[in-house]
mmCIF file of C-alpha atoms in Angstrom:
data_model
loop_
_atom_site.group_PDB
_atom_site.id
_atom_site.type_symbol
_atom_site.label_atom_id
_atom_site.label_comp_id
_atom_site.label_asym_id
_atom_site.label_seq_id
_atom_site.Cartn_x
_atom_site.Cartn_y
_atom_site.Cartn_z
ATOM 1 C CA UNK A 1432 0.000 0.000 0.000
ATOM 2 C CA UNK A 1433 2.828 2.365 0.861
ATOM 3 C CA UNK A 1434 4.682 1.500 -2.325
ATOM 4 C CA UNK A 1435 1.597 2.060 -4.471
ATOM 5 C CA UNK A 1436 0.990 5.435 -2.812
ATOM 6 C CA UNK A 1437 4.610 6.439 -3.310
ATOM 7 C CA UNK A 1438 4.505 5.463 -6.998
ATOM 8 C CA UNK A 1439 1.314 7.443 -7.478
ATOM 9 C CA UNK A 1440 2.810 10.531 -5.820
ATOM 10 C CA UNK A 1441 6.023 10.322 -7.854
ATOM 11 C CA UNK A 1442 4.173 9.760 -11.116
ATOM 12 C CA UNK A 1443 1.886 12.719 -10.573
ATOM 13 C CA UNK A 1444 4.793 14.925 -9.535
ATOM 14 C CA UNK A 1445 6.535 14.049 -12.811
ATOM 15 C CA UNK A 1446 3.381 14.738 -14.810
ATOM 16 C CA UNK A 1447 2.949 18.124 -13.110
ATOM 17 C CA UNK A 1448 6.586 18.981 -13.821
ATOM 18 C CA UNK A 1449 6.181 18.151 -17.529
ATOM 19 C CA UNK A 1450 3.009 20.245 -17.756
ATOM 20 C CA UNK A 1451 4.742 23.161 -16.010
ATOM 21 C CA UNK A 1452 7.759 23.036 -18.303
ATOM 22 C CA UNK A 1453 5.574 22.955 -21.441
ATOM 23 C CA UNK A 1454 3.553 25.998 -20.364
ATOM 24 C CA UNK A 1455 4.631 29.103 -22.297
ATOM 25 C CA UNK A 1456 2.865 31.433 -19.955
ATOM 26 C CA UNK A 1457 0.445 32.462 -22.725
ATOM 27 C CA UNK A 1458 -3.134 32.285 -21.458
ATOM 28 C CA UNK A 1459 -4.946 32.194 -24.739
ATOM 29 C CA UNK A 1460 -7.814 30.034 -25.853
ATOM 30 C CA UNK A 1461 -5.591 27.090 -26.607
ATOM 31 C CA UNK A 1462 -3.039 26.040 -24.044
ATOM 32 C CA UNK A 1463 -0.926 24.323 -26.669
ATOM 33 C CA UNK A 1464 -0.464 20.793 -27.893
ATOM 34 C CA UNK A 1465 0.247 18.085 -25.376
ATOM 35 C CA UNK A 1466 1.580 14.688 -26.331
ATOM 36 C CA UNK A 1467 1.001 11.920 -23.802
ATOM 37 C CA UNK A 1468 1.534 8.195 -24.432
ATOM 38 C CA UNK A 1469 1.641 8.764 -28.192
ATOM 39 C CA UNK A 1470 -1.551 10.839 -28.328
ATOM 40 C CA UNK A 1471 -1.589 14.548 -29.118
ATOM 41 C CA UNK A 1472 -4.347 16.923 -27.991
ATOM 42 C CA UNK A 1473 -4.761 20.678 -27.571
ATOM 43 C CA UNK A 1474 -6.479 21.558 -24.278
ATOM 44 C CA UNK A 1475 -7.855 24.962 -23.402
ATOM 45 C CA UNK A 1476 -6.819 26.879 -20.320
ATOM 46 C CA UNK A 1477 -9.945 25.696 -18.504
ATOM 47 C CA UNK A 1478 -9.207 22.065 -19.364
ATOM 48 C CA UNK A 1479 -5.656 22.459 -18.102
ATOM 49 C CA UNK A 1480 -7.054 23.849 -14.853
ATOM 50 C CA UNK A 1481 -9.417 20.872 -14.462
ATOM 51 C CA UNK A 1482 -6.632 18.418 -15.272
ATOM 52 C CA UNK A 1483 -4.439 20.108 -12.666
ATOM 53 C CA UNK A 1484 -7.241 19.879 -10.119
ATOM 54 C CA UNK A 1485 -7.666 16.179 -10.809
ATOM 55 C CA UNK A 1486 -3.906 15.646 -10.566
ATOM 56 C CA UNK A 1487 -3.861 17.457 -7.210
ATOM 57 C CA UNK A 1488 -6.720 15.290 -5.938
ATOM 58 C CA UNK A 1489 -4.896 12.129 -7.026
ATOM 59 C CA UNK A 1490 -1.750 13.450 -5.362
ATOM 60 C CA UNK A 1491 -3.656 13.823 -2.072
ATOM 61 C CA UNK A 1492 -5.071 10.305 -2.430
ATOM 62 C CA UNK A 1493 -1.530 9.008 -2.940
ATOM 63 C CA UNK A 1494 -0.298 10.822 0.162
ATOM 64 C CA UNK A 1495 -3.231 9.458 2.163
ATOM 65 C CA UNK A 1496 -2.419 5.916 1.033
ATOM 66 C CA UNK A 1497 1.248 6.413 1.892
ATOM 67 C CA UNK A 1498 0.627 7.687 5.419
ATOM 68 C CA UNK A 1499 -2.186 5.256 6.225
ATOM 69 C CA UNK A 1500 0.073 2.330 5.303
ATOM 70 C CA UNK A 1501 2.834 3.665 7.551
ATOM 71 C CA UNK A 1502 0.389 4.201 10.436
ATOM 72 C CA UNK A 1503 -1.026 0.686 10.133
ATOM 73 C CA UNK A 1504 2.469 -0.788 10.262
ATOM 74 C CA UNK A 1505 3.354 1.250 13.354
ATOM 75 C CA UNK A 1506 0.154 0.123 15.141
ATOM 76 C CA UNK A 1507 0.945 -3.537 14.411
ATOM 77 C CA UNK A 1508 4.483 -3.128 15.708
ATOM 78 C CA UNK A 1509 3.262 -1.484 18.941
ATOM 79 C CA UNK A 1510 0.690 -4.245 19.497
ATOM 80 C CA UNK A 1511 3.381 -6.900 19.055
ATOM 81 C CA UNK A 1512 5.614 -5.132 21.589
ATOM 82 C CA UNK A 1513 2.771 -4.940 24.135
ATOM 83 C CA UNK A 1514 1.990 -8.629 23.679
ATOM 84 C CA UNK A 1515 5.650 -9.570 24.121
ATOM 85 C CA UNK A 1516 5.888 -7.517 27.322
ATOM 86 C CA UNK A 1517 2.735 -9.210 28.686
ATOM 87 C CA UNK A 1518 4.151 -12.654 27.905
ATOM 88 C CA UNK A 1519 7.424 -11.819 29.634
ATOM 89 C CA UNK A 1520 5.575 -10.569 32.723
ATOM 90 C CA UNK A 1521 3.478 -13.743 32.806
ATOM 91 C CA UNK A 1522 6.615 -15.895 32.475
ATOM 92 C CA UNK A 1523 8.254 -14.048 35.350
ATOM 93 C CA UNK A 1524 5.169 -14.503 37.548
ATOM 94 C CA UNK A 1525 5.075 -18.226 36.763
ATOM 95 C CA UNK A 1526 8.784 -18.574 37.577
ATOM 96 C CA UNK A 1527 8.244 -16.872 40.931
ATOM 97 C CA UNK A 1528 5.283 -19.125 41.703
ATOM 98 C CA UNK A 1529 7.327 -22.190 40.768
ATOM 99 C CA UNK A 1530 10.208 -21.090 42.991
ATOM 100 C CA UNK A 1531 7.829 -20.477 45.919
ATOM 101 C CA UNK A 1532 6.313 -23.929 45.572
ATOM 102 C CA UNK A 1533 9.786 -25.479 45.296
ATOM 103 C CA UNK A 1534 10.832 -23.703 48.498
ATOM 104 C CA UNK A 1535 7.699 -24.912 50.316
ATOM 105 C CA UNK A 1536 8.326 -28.456 49.114
ATOM 106 C CA UNK A 1537 11.929 -28.299 50.287
ATOM 107 C CA UNK A 1538 10.729 -27.045 53.684
ATOM 108 C CA UNK A 1539 8.213 -29.869 53.942
ATOM 109 C CA UNK A 1540 10.814 -32.492 53.029
ATOM 110 C CA UNK A 1541 13.255 -30.972 55.456
ATOM 111 C CA UNK A 1542 10.670 -31.120 58.232
ATOM 112 C CA UNK A 1543 10.166 -34.778 57.515
ATOM 113 C CA UNK A 1544 13.918 -35.487 57.420
ATOM 114 C CA UNK A 1545 14.719 -33.851 60.725
ATOM 115 C CA UNK A 1546 14.875 -30.534 62.462
ATOM 116 C CA UNK A 1547 18.647 -30.011 62.125
ATOM 117 C CA UNK A 1548 18.783 -30.721 58.427
ATOM 118 C CA UNK A 1549 15.519 -28.881 57.895
ATOM 119 C CA UNK A 1550 16.902 -25.506 58.809
ATOM 120 C CA UNK A 1551 19.853 -25.836 56.415
ATOM 121 C CA UNK A 1552 17.692 -27.004 53.510
ATOM 122 C CA UNK A 1553 15.154 -24.246 54.010
ATOM 123 C CA UNK A 1554 17.873 -21.598 54.120
ATOM 124 C CA UNK A 1555 19.574 -23.041 51.036
ATOM 125 C CA UNK A 1556 16.264 -23.142 49.147
ATOM 126 C CA UNK A 1557 15.452 -19.564 50.156
ATOM 127 C CA UNK A 1558 18.885 -18.334 49.119
ATOM 128 C CA UNK A 1559 18.589 -20.103 45.758
ATOM 129 C CA UNK A 1560 15.094 -18.691 45.230
ATOM 130 C CA UNK A 1561 16.176 -15.145 46.121
ATOM 131 C CA UNK A 1562 19.182 -15.352 43.794
ATOM 132 C CA UNK A 1563 17.035 -16.658 40.952
ATOM 133 C CA UNK A 1564 14.385 -13.974 41.510
ATOM 134 C CA UNK A 1565 17.035 -11.272 41.481
ATOM 135 C CA UNK A 1566 18.512 -12.696 38.275
ATOM 136 C CA UNK A 1567 15.063 -12.969 36.632
ATOM 137 C CA UNK A 1568 14.183 -9.443 37.716
ATOM 138 C CA UNK A 1569 17.402 -8.101 36.213
ATOM 139 C CA UNK A 1570 16.713 -9.968 32.973
ATOM 140 C CA UNK A 1571 13.148 -8.617 32.856
ATOM 141 C CA UNK A 1572 14.384 -5.065 33.383
ATOM 142 C CA UNK A 1573 16.997 -5.487 30.638
ATOM 143 C CA UNK A 1574 14.370 -6.906 28.277
ATOM 144 C CA UNK A 1575 12.019 -4.033 29.112
ATOM 145 C CA UNK A 1576 14.726 -1.479 28.385
ATOM 146 C CA UNK A 1577 15.483 -3.166 25.049
ATOM 147 C CA UNK A 1578 11.840 -3.386 24.035
ATOM 148 C CA UNK A 1579 11.206 0.314 24.691
ATOM 149 C CA UNK A 1580 13.963 1.344 22.286
#
């Protein structure tokens, strides 16, 4: 869509340039002979004005097509970024939940194994969970900084 709009704008700009260069500046009944695609015709000043108006309208349509295509692409890109950020946040929440359950399981097993060993296992599991959460949080922040650029 953007390419078609750009081609339309460039083509009409070239056509307007050719018409401008062929104009002698004489505003008589006949505007002169114009040859286009192998056909020759002699428009009046009024016809030249109407042709210019139509060319301007087509130029605006081309610009509209160009900018609407660019806007649509930008909206899609922003939606994809939002979806990626939501997925990363969900992954981080699931990792935290998993680590919490793993810590609780380790505490339960430690309680069953004995009080002395229980304390060491619980502390080791908590330290591992805290380290992993800190690492995941740092990764999430780095990903967030990269995705906002």
